[in-house]
Every structure is written in structure tokens, then in C-alpha cells.
Coordinates of C-alpha atoms and ligand atoms in Angstrom, one line a residue:
M32 CA 334.0 193.7 113.3
V33 CA 335.4 193.8 109.7
G34 CA 333.8 192.5 107.2
E35 CA 335.7 191.0 103.8
S36 CA 333.1 189.3 101.3
S37 CA 334.5 187.5 98.3
T38 CA 332.1 188.0 95.1
S39 CA 332.8 187.1 91.6
S40 CA 333.7 191.1 91.3
K41 CA 336.7 192.7 92.7
S42 CA 336.2 192.1 96.8
P43 CA 336.3 195.9 98.6
R44 CA 339.7 196.3 100.2
S45 CA 340.4 196.0 104.0
T46 CA 341.3 199.6 106.0
S47 CA 340.6 198.2 108.8
P48 CA 343.5 198.9 111.7
F49 CA 342.2 196.0 113.6
R50 CA 344.7 193.8 110.9
S51 CA 346.4 191.5 112.7
K52 CA 349.7 190.9 111.5
K53 CA 350.5 188.1 113.2
G54 CA 349.7 185.7 110.3
S55 CA 347.1 187.9 108.5
P56 CA 344.6 185.5 108.1
S57 CA 343.1 184.9 104.3
P58 CA 340.0 186.1 104.3
F59 CA 339.2 183.1 102.1
S60 CA 340.9 180.8 103.6
S61 CA 339.8 181.0 107.0
P62 CA 336.2 179.3 107.5
A63 CA 333.7 181.8 105.7
I64 CA 329.9 182.4 105.6
K65 CA 328.1 181.4 102.7
N66 CA 324.8 183.5 101.8
V67 CA 321.9 181.6 101.4
A68 CA 318.8 184.0 99.7
G69 CA 318.3 188.0 99.4
R70 CA 319.2 190.2 96.9
S71 CA 322.5 192.0 95.8
A72 CA 323.2 195.5 96.4
S73 CA 324.9 197.9 94.2
P74 CA 328.1 199.6 96.1
S75 CA 328.4 202.6 93.4
S76 CA 325.0 203.5 93.5
E77 CA 325.6 204.1 97.0
R78 CA 329.2 205.7 96.6
A79 CA 327.9 208.0 94.6
E80 CA 325.3 209.3 97.0
F81 CA 327.7 209.7 99.6
S82 CA 330.5 211.4 97.3
K83 CA 330.2 214.3 99.6
P84 CA 332.7 214.7 102.6
K85 CA 329.8 216.3 104.7
E86 CA 327.1 213.9 103.3
N87 CA 329.3 211.2 104.8
V88 CA 329.5 213.0 108.1
T89 CA 326.1 212.2 110.0
V90 CA 325.8 214.2 113.5
T91 CA 322.8 213.3 115.6
V92 CA 321.5 214.3 118.8
R93 CA 320.0 211.8 121.9
F94 CA 319.1 213.6 124.8
R95 CA 318.0 210.6 127.4
P96 CA 315.2 211.7 130.6
L97 CA 316.0 213.1 133.8
S98 CA 317.5 210.3 135.7
A99 CA 315.6 209.6 139.7
R100 CA 318.2 211.5 140.6
E101 CA 318.3 214.5 138.8
M102 CA 315.0 214.8 139.5
K103 CA 315.9 214.7 143.5
Q104 CA 318.2 217.2 142.7
G105 CA 315.3 219.5 141.4
N106 CA 316.8 219.8 138.1
E107 CA 314.7 221.2 135.5
I108 CA 314.9 220.0 131.8
A109 CA 317.1 223.4 130.3
W110 CA 317.3 221.8 126.6
Y111 CA 314.6 220.7 124.7
A112 CA 314.3 219.1 121.0
D113 CA 312.6 221.9 118.6
G114 CA 311.5 220.0 115.4
D115 CA 313.2 216.8 114.0
C116 CA 316.6 218.9 113.7
T117 CA 317.4 221.9 116.0
F118 CA 318.0 221.6 120.1
R119 CA 317.1 224.7 122.2
N120 CA 317.8 226.3 125.4
E121 CA 314.9 226.5 127.4
V122 CA 316.0 229.2 129.5
N123 CA 317.5 231.5 126.6
P124 CA 315.4 230.2 123.1
N125 CA 318.0 232.1 121.2
I126 CA 320.8 229.4 122.1
A127 CA 320.1 226.8 119.5
Y128 CA 322.0 223.8 117.6
A129 CA 320.6 221.8 114.0
F130 CA 322.0 218.6 114.0
D131 CA 321.3 216.2 111.2
R132 CA 318.5 214.7 113.6
V133 CA 317.5 215.0 116.9
F134 CA 316.3 212.6 119.1
G135 CA 314.1 212.8 122.3
P136 CA 313.9 211.2 125.3
A137 CA 311.2 209.1 124.2
T138 CA 313.0 207.3 121.0
T139 CA 313.9 204.1 121.0
T140 CA 317.4 202.9 120.1
R141 CA 316.2 201.2 117.3
H142 CA 314.7 204.5 116.2
V143 CA 318.5 205.8 116.7
Y144 CA 319.6 202.6 115.0
D145 CA 317.9 203.5 111.9
I146 CA 318.1 206.7 111.3
A147 CA 322.2 206.9 112.9
A148 CA 323.9 204.1 112.3
H149 CA 322.0 201.4 109.4
H150 CA 323.5 203.3 107.0
V151 CA 327.1 202.8 108.1
V152 CA 326.8 199.5 108.9
S153 CA 325.0 198.2 105.4
G154 CA 327.7 200.6 104.0
A155 CA 330.5 198.3 105.8
M156 CA 329.0 195.5 104.2
E157 CA 329.5 196.5 101.1
G158 CA 333.3 197.8 101.3
I159 CA 332.5 201.7 102.3
N160 CA 334.2 201.8 105.7
G161 CA 332.3 203.2 108.4
T162 CA 332.7 204.2 111.8
I163 CA 329.9 204.9 114.5
F164 CA 330.9 206.7 117.7
A165 CA 328.9 207.9 120.8
Y166 CA 330.0 210.9 122.5
G167 CA 328.6 212.6 125.7
V168 CA 329.8 213.4 129.3
T169 CA 329.6 210.5 131.6
S170 CA 326.1 209.2 132.4
S171 CA 324.7 210.8 129.5
G172 CA 323.7 207.7 127.7
K173 CA 326.5 206.6 125.2
T174 CA 326.9 203.2 126.9
H175 CA 322.9 202.8 126.9
T176 CA 323.1 204.2 123.3
M177 CA 326.1 201.6 122.4
H178 CA 325.3 198.5 124.1
G179 CA 321.8 199.1 125.7
L180 CA 320.0 196.7 127.7
Q181 CA 318.5 192.9 126.9
K182 CA 315.0 194.4 126.2
S183 CA 316.2 197.5 124.2
P184 CA 319.7 196.4 122.5
G185 CA 321.9 199.1 121.8
I186 CA 323.5 199.9 118.6
I187 CA 326.7 196.8 118.6
P188 CA 324.4 194.4 119.0
L189 CA 321.5 195.7 116.7
A190 CA 324.7 196.2 114.1
V191 CA 325.4 192.5 114.7
K192 CA 321.7 191.0 113.7
D193 CA 321.9 193.5 111.3
V194 CA 325.1 192.2 109.9
F195 CA 324.5 188.6 109.7
E196 CA 320.8 189.7 108.2
I197 CA 322.7 191.2 105.1
I198 CA 324.4 188.0 104.9
Q199 CA 321.7 185.8 104.8
E200 CA 320.1 188.5 102.3
T201 CA 323.3 188.3 100.0
P202 CA 323.4 185.9 97.5
G203 CA 326.4 184.8 95.6
R204 CA 328.9 186.5 97.9
E205 CA 330.9 184.8 100.5
F206 CA 331.3 187.0 103.7
L207 CA 334.4 186.3 106.7
L208 CA 333.6 188.8 109.8
R209 CA 336.9 189.0 112.4
V210 CA 336.3 190.5 115.8
S211 CA 338.7 192.7 117.5
Y212 CA 337.9 194.5 120.7
L213 CA 340.1 197.0 122.0
E214 CA 339.8 200.0 124.6
I215 CA 342.3 203.1 124.4
Y216 CA 343.1 204.1 128.0
N217 CA 345.6 206.8 129.0
E218 CA 346.4 206.5 125.0
V219 CA 347.7 203.1 125.8
I220 CA 346.0 200.3 123.8
N221 CA 345.4 197.0 125.6
D222 CA 343.3 194.3 123.9
L223 CA 340.0 193.1 125.3
L224 CA 339.8 189.9 123.9
D225 CA 343.1 189.1 125.0
P226 CA 344.7 190.0 128.8
A227 CA 348.2 189.6 127.8
G228 CA 347.6 191.9 124.9
Q229 CA 348.5 195.4 126.8
S230 CA 349.9 198.5 125.7
L231 CA 349.7 197.5 122.0
R232 CA 351.2 199.5 119.1
I233 CA 350.5 201.1 116.0
R234 CA 352.1 200.4 112.7
E235 CA 351.7 201.6 109.2
D236 CA 351.9 199.8 105.7
T237 CA 350.8 200.6 102.1
Q238 CA 347.1 199.6 103.8
G239 CA 347.1 202.1 106.3
T240 CA 348.0 201.7 109.6
Y241 CA 346.9 198.6 112.3
I242 CA 347.9 197.4 116.0
E243 CA 350.5 194.7 116.3
G244 CA 349.7 192.0 117.6
I245 CA 345.7 192.5 118.5
K246 CA 343.3 189.1 118.8
D247 CA 340.8 189.2 116.1
E248 CA 338.5 186.2 116.6
V249 CA 336.5 184.7 113.4
V250 CA 332.5 185.0 114.3
L251 CA 329.9 182.9 112.8
S252 CA 326.8 183.6 114.6
P253 CA 325.1 186.8 116.1
A254 CA 325.6 185.1 119.6
H255 CA 329.2 184.1 118.8
A256 CA 330.1 187.8 118.3
L257 CA 328.0 189.2 120.8
S258 CA 330.0 186.3 123.5
L259 CA 332.9 188.0 122.5
I260 CA 331.8 191.8 123.4
A261 CA 330.8 190.6 126.9
T262 CA 334.0 188.6 127.6
G263 CA 335.9 192.5 126.3
E264 CA 333.6 193.8 128.4
A265 CA 335.0 192.3 131.6
H266 CA 338.3 193.3 130.7
R267 CA 337.4 197.1 130.3
H268 CA 338.7 199.8 132.8
V269 CA 335.8 201.4 134.1
G270 CA 335.5 203.5 137.2
S271 CA 333.3 205.4 140.1
N272 CA 333.1 209.1 139.4
N273 CA 330.5 211.3 140.9
F274 CA 327.8 211.0 138.4
N275 CA 328.0 207.3 137.7
L276 CA 328.4 204.3 140.0
L277 CA 330.3 202.3 136.4
S278 CA 331.4 204.7 134.9
S279 CA 333.7 204.3 131.2
R280 CA 337.0 205.8 131.3
S281 CA 338.2 204.3 128.2
H282 CA 337.5 204.4 124.4
T283 CA 336.2 200.8 123.4
I284 CA 336.8 200.2 120.3
F285 CA 334.7 197.1 118.6
T286 CA 335.5 197.3 114.8
L287 CA 332.9 198.1 112.4
H288 CA 333.5 200.4 114.1
L289 CA 331.7 200.9 116.8
I290 CA 332.8 203.4 119.2
D291 CA 332.0 203.9 122.8
L292 CA 333.9 207.0 123.6
A293 CA 334.7 207.6 127.3
G294 CA 332.9 210.6 129.1
S295 CA 334.1 214.0 127.5
E296 CA 333.5 215.2 131.8
S297 CA 335.4 218.6 133.1
S298 CA 338.0 218.7 135.0
K299 CA 335.5 220.1 137.8
I300 CA 333.9 216.5 138.9
E301 CA 336.8 215.1 138.4
T302 CA 338.0 213.8 141.8
N303 CA 341.3 212.4 142.3
G304 CA 344.9 212.5 140.6
L305 CA 344.2 209.7 138.5
R306 CA 341.0 210.9 137.5
R307 CA 342.4 213.9 136.2
K308 CA 345.1 212.4 134.6
E309 CA 342.4 210.2 132.9
G310 CA 340.1 213.3 132.2
S311 CA 342.9 214.9 130.5
Y312 CA 344.2 212.0 127.8
I313 CA 340.3 211.7 127.2
N314 CA 339.4 215.2 126.3
K315 CA 342.6 215.7 124.3
S316 CA 341.5 212.5 122.1
L317 CA 337.7 213.7 121.7
L318 CA 339.5 217.3 121.0
T319 CA 341.4 215.9 118.6
L320 CA 338.6 213.9 117.4
G321 CA 336.2 216.7 117.0
T322 CA 339.1 218.8 115.0
V323 CA 339.4 215.7 112.6
I324 CA 335.6 215.5 111.9
S325 CA 335.0 219.4 111.4
K326 CA 337.9 219.4 108.8
L327 CA 337.2 216.4 107.3
T328 CA 333.9 217.8 106.3
D329 CA 335.3 221.5 106.1
G330 CA 336.8 219.5 102.6
K331 CA 339.1 222.7 102.4
A332 CA 341.5 221.7 105.0
S333 CA 344.9 220.6 104.3
H334 CA 346.2 218.9 107.3
I335 CA 344.0 216.4 109.5
P336 CA 346.0 216.2 112.5
Y337 CA 345.2 212.2 112.8
R338 CA 348.4 211.5 114.9
D339 CA 347.4 214.0 117.7
S340 CA 345.9 211.2 119.5
K341 CA 345.9 207.3 119.5
L342 CA 341.6 207.3 119.1
T343 CA 342.6 209.6 115.6
R344 CA 345.5 207.9 114.4
L345 CA 343.9 204.2 114.9
L346 CA 340.7 205.0 113.0
Q347 CA 342.5 207.5 109.8
S348 CA 342.1 205.4 107.2
S349 CA 338.5 204.5 108.5
L350 CA 337.6 208.4 108.8
S351 CA 340.1 209.8 105.8
G352 CA 338.6 208.8 102.0
H353 CA 335.0 208.2 101.4
G354 CA 334.3 206.3 104.6
R355 CA 330.7 206.9 106.4
I356 CA 331.0 208.2 109.8
S357 CA 328.0 208.7 112.3
L358 CA 328.6 210.8 116.2
I359 CA 325.9 210.2 118.1
C360 CA 326.2 212.9 120.6
T361 CA 323.7 211.9 124.2
V362 CA 323.4 214.6 126.4
T363 CA 321.0 214.6 129.4
P364 CA 318.6 217.7 129.5
A365 CA 318.9 218.6 133.1
S366 CA 319.5 222.2 134.5
G367 CA 322.2 221.2 137.1
H368 CA 324.3 219.6 133.9
S369 CA 323.2 222.4 131.4
E370 CA 327.0 223.8 130.5
E371 CA 328.5 220.0 130.3
T372 CA 325.4 219.9 127.7
H373 CA 326.3 222.9 126.3
N374 CA 329.7 221.9 125.3
T375 CA 329.2 218.5 123.4
L376 CA 326.5 220.3 121.4
K377 CA 329.4 222.9 120.7
F378 CA 331.4 219.8 119.7
A379 CA 328.8 218.1 117.9
H380 CA 328.0 221.4 115.8
R381 CA 331.8 222.1 115.5
S382 CA 332.1 218.7 113.6
K383 CA 329.6 219.4 111.3
H384 CA 327.9 222.6 110.6
V385 CA 324.5 222.2 109.9
E386 CA 322.3 225.5 109.5
I387 CA 319.0 226.2 111.6
K388 CA 316.3 226.7 108.7
A389 CA 315.0 229.7 108.6
S390 CA 311.4 228.5 108.3
Q391 CA 311.8 226.5 111.4
N392 CA 312.0 230.0 113.7
K393 CA 309.6 232.0 111.5
I394 CA 306.9 231.5 114.0
L395 CA 304.1 235.0 113.9
D396 CA 302.2 235.7 116.2
E397 CA 298.5 236.8 116.1
K398 CA 299.0 240.7 116.1
S399 CA 301.8 240.2 113.0
L400 CA 299.6 237.8 111.4
I401 CA 297.2 240.9 110.9
K402 CA 299.3 243.4 110.0
K403 CA 300.9 241.2 107.7
Y404 CA 297.4 240.5 106.1
Q405 CA 296.4 244.1 106.2
K406 CA 299.7 245.1 104.3
E407 CA 298.4 242.6 101.7
I408 CA 295.3 243.4 101.4
L409 CA 296.6 247.4 100.9
S410 CA 299.0 246.2 98.1
L411 CA 295.9 244.1 96.2
K412 CA 293.8 246.8 96.7
Q413 CA 296.3 249.1 94.4
E414 CA 297.4 246.6 92.4
L415 CA 293.3 245.7 91.3
Q416 CA 292.7 249.3 90.9
T417 CA 295.4 249.5 88.4
L418 CA 294.7 246.5 86.5
K419 CA 291.1 247.9 86.1
H420 CA 292.2 250.9 84.7
G421 CA 293.7 248.9 81.9
I422 CA 290.5 246.6 81.4
P423 CA 288.3 248.0 78.4
E424 CA 284.7 248.0 79.1
D425 CA 283.5 245.3 76.4
T426 CA 284.2 242.4 78.8
C427 CA 283.6 239.8 76.2
V428 CA 287.2 239.8 74.5
N429 CA 287.7 238.5 71.5
V430 CA 291.2 236.8 71.6
S431 CA 292.3 237.7 67.4
T432 CA 294.9 240.2 68.1
P433 CA 298.0 240.4 70.8
E434 CA 296.2 243.0 72.3
D435 CA 293.3 241.0 73.0
L436 CA 295.4 238.4 74.7
V437 CA 296.7 241.5 77.2
S438 CA 293.6 242.4 78.0
L439 CA 292.2 238.8 78.5
K440 CA 295.3 238.2 80.4
L441 CA 294.7 241.6 82.7
Q442 CA 291.1 240.3 83.2
V443 CA 292.3 236.7 84.2
H444 CA 294.9 238.6 87.2
A445 CA 292.0 240.8 87.8
T446 CA 289.8 238.2 89.0
G447 CA 292.4 236.4 90.8
L448 CA 293.3 239.0 93.1
M449 CA 289.7 239.4 93.4
C450 CA 289.4 236.2 94.9
M451 CA 292.5 236.6 97.0
F452 CA 291.1 239.9 98.3
S453 CA 288.1 238.6 99.5
S454 CA 289.2 235.6 101.3
L455 CA 292.1 237.8 102.9
T456 CA 289.0 240.3 104.0
R457 CA 286.9 237.2 105.1
I458 CA 289.8 236.1 107.1
L459 CA 290.5 239.6 109.1
Y460 CA 286.8 241.0 109.8
Ligands
ATP200 N1 317.8 207.5 126.7 C1 317.7 206.6 127.7 N2 316.7 206.2 128.0 C2 316.5 206.1 129.4 N3 317.3 205.4 130.1 C3 318.7 206.2 129.7 C4 319.5 206.6 128.7 N4 320.0 206.8 128.7 C5 320.8 207.2 129.5 N5 320.1 206.2 130.3 C6 320.5 205.7 131.9 O1 320.8 206.9 132.4 C7 322.3 206.5 133.3 C8 323.8 206.6 133.0 O2 324.2 205.8 131.1 P1 325.3 205.1 130.8 O3 325.7 204.7 131.9 O4 324.7 205.0 129.4 O5 326.1 206.5 130.4 P2 327.3 206.7 129.9 O6 327.2 208.3 129.4 O7 327.6 205.5 129.3 O8 328.6 206.8 131.0 P3 330.3 206.6 131.5 O9 330.8 207.7 130.4 O10 330.3 207.4 132.6 O11 330.2 205.1 131.0 C9 322.1 204.7 133.0 O12 321.1 204.3 134.1 C10 321.3 204.7 131.6 O13 320.3 203.6 131.7

């Protein structure tokens, strides 16, 4: 979804690659949605908050529950969330990765949206380019996360709802929302809103890249936007593989940009020649996406290989600059797919290197705790002895000279040490 707004101040420049060149509708001559009430936000303060490249990129991991099929096959839990930000291997606990957030099987998509998507959507409404990706192997939960179900809507419907709510709450502004929906299948761009729009070409102009001839419809309500997506879904390339009966074989892009990436499965589960060809295209563009995002977060890289895949070329203007990117990686904790899950985690980690917090790993057992306290008691005893030597017999100190002050300080310190000493001794004995 492309949101453009007119305000009394300068309107944000649309750098969406989905600008249709045929006629390039002016945001202000087409039907616009009027805002009726609410607060106005400050884009400049938001930009300041997200000024560093690393902060602009959020990488989260969502792992789903074991499926009935995985349980039937005797799979066990091979990966688990260790705290809010670490994902750890059950068999080898030394294998762990840290992310901005890890979502467990009980987490609702609403919560995932609040943490990993809302800031991108609200930023987009203020002119900050935003892209939300779901990445993971087939059947790991990308479609569940991005599209969801009626009873638990995904990121796309939640974003659409949010966008219209923001419009309602932002007075003094007019917005124009245009929706385009496309897939990249085997490095070919197809328009999902217009079946005649096949093999579309990427063009470039002074504002960045765009797709020549893509249909983008002005939308006036959430229901209208969602019905366009439903229409587009019917035109998508889906296939059946060993994991998932309805498996997405193409990257679909609903511009805001909300992206359900094709499954990043390894070639070992590819069943025939066509699937192998799809798999190699999928993996190539995902590899490029990972490289691009990691170079962006690195901040030092001089060359960023946007041109190496259609996906990254198309998103170039959104990924570069000060746009916000949210990468939601979906995984299964099943032992039978541990290797694929590990590969997704490595991809996510490469995209943004988040340090594992040392404090999270510092779990002391009882024995080492006793040893630690015994050591502390010993050093407190020694310190106390030294201090006692420096305190005069007459404990009623008259603070009139600098020496008196030093003496008083020593006394206070010694009393503090005595307290610590006795409480530690109480814990231990
Ligand atoms: N967080 C979750 N909680 C409960 N069920 C989930 C969750 N994530 C996924 N599932 C279920 O797992 C199955 C596979 O999920 P989904 O179709 O979203 O995978 P996918 O990654 O989009 O696969 P593909 O790449 O093949 O399209 C679905 O039945 C879905 O309902």
C-alpha cells in the first residue's frame, strides 16, 4: 500500500517502486480520504529516533507450535526461546542466537504486529519508507504471520486496519492510498491485480526504481484494500511440496511493503525439475536480500548489491536511506527440521548482528554461589581488619579537622562492611 499525504507542510516524497508510469496519478487530484479527528505526529522526532542504520532494521524470530504432522512423525522440540531475545538449541545449549525479539508458540500475531510491524506502518504514514518481510522455510508460518486467518488476522490485514485508523486520527492531512500487489516468480514480475500484467519490467528514474505498467488502485476503505489482496491471492503461483499442500512459490509484495517471501527450503526437499529451478531462484534472491540487509546494518559497506536480484532491485529505494525494515523470520522448533531452522537463524543473524547479553547466560549453580560468597566473606574479613587498625579507640569522633573526617568515613565504611559480612554469613551458615 502506498500512502501519500498532503499537509500544509511539504508532503513526503513517494519512493515506492510501485509507482505506475502510465498516467502517474497525482496524489492530490485523485479521490482522497479526509481525516476527521485525532493528533498530529512529528516525523522529524521519529526520524531522529531511527537515524542509525542498525536501529532501522528490526530482526525478530517467530516459532510456531509443533504441527500435528510433526508430532505424528515423532519430532521433538529442538529449539526454544531462552528469554525474550535468545533462541537456543535444546541438544547443544552453546548454540544460541540473539535477536531483537523472539516470539514463542503462544504469541499471537497481534503481539508480533505490535512489536515488529506497528512502527514500520506508522512510519510509512509519515513518509518514512517501510518494508516488512516474513522469511522462513516452507511451512514455517510466513503466510500465517502475514495473512493470518479470520480469527487471528495477519500483519497485512492488521496493517491495513492501522493505516485507516491513523488516517482517522490525523487531522489536517489528506491521504491517498494506492494498492498494488505483485509476485516475483522465478525472477519474473507478475501483476497480481491484473492477470494481463505479466513479465513486467523494472525501470528507473530520478525518484528511483518503479515497475512499468503495474496496476495500482486507489482504496478508500480497509474492506476495499483487503478485497484487492484476496483477488491477488487467487492469481498467485502456489505449488505443492512435501511439507505444505499450498506452498507459496513466489515472493509477493503488497506495497507498504509487506512481503511474504517464498519458502527458503533446501534443495533436498525439492521434488522435480520445476521445483528445483524455483528453489534456486528463491534461494538466490533470498541470499541477495540477506547480503543487502547485512551490508545496510553494517553501515561501512561501500557497495550494496541491490541489482543482484529483482526483489532487492525493486526495493532499493525502500531499503536504502532511512527507511525502516522489519524482518520476521518464521521457524519450526521440530527436531526433524532442525537444520533448516538453524539456516534461517543464521540468515537472520547475518542480517543483523545482535549481541547475546552476557547476563542472560550467567546462571550460577548452588555450589558456585557458595564458593562466591565464601570468597567475598574472606575479603570482607580482611578489609575489616585493616580498617579496625585505622580507627581510634575513642569512637565518638568530633569532626573538626580533616583527619577527623577520614576517621569518621572509616567508621561508616567499617559498619557497612560489618552489615554485609553478617548478612552473607547468615545466608551461608
Ligand atoms: N504461529 C503459528 N501458530 C499456529 N499455527 C501456525 C503458526 N504458524 C504456522 N502455523 C500453521 O502451520 C502451517 C504452515 O504455515 P504457513 O502456510 O503459514 O507456512 P508458510 O511458511 O507460508 O509455507 P509456504 O512457504 O510453503 O507457503 C499452517 O497450517 C498454519 O496454520
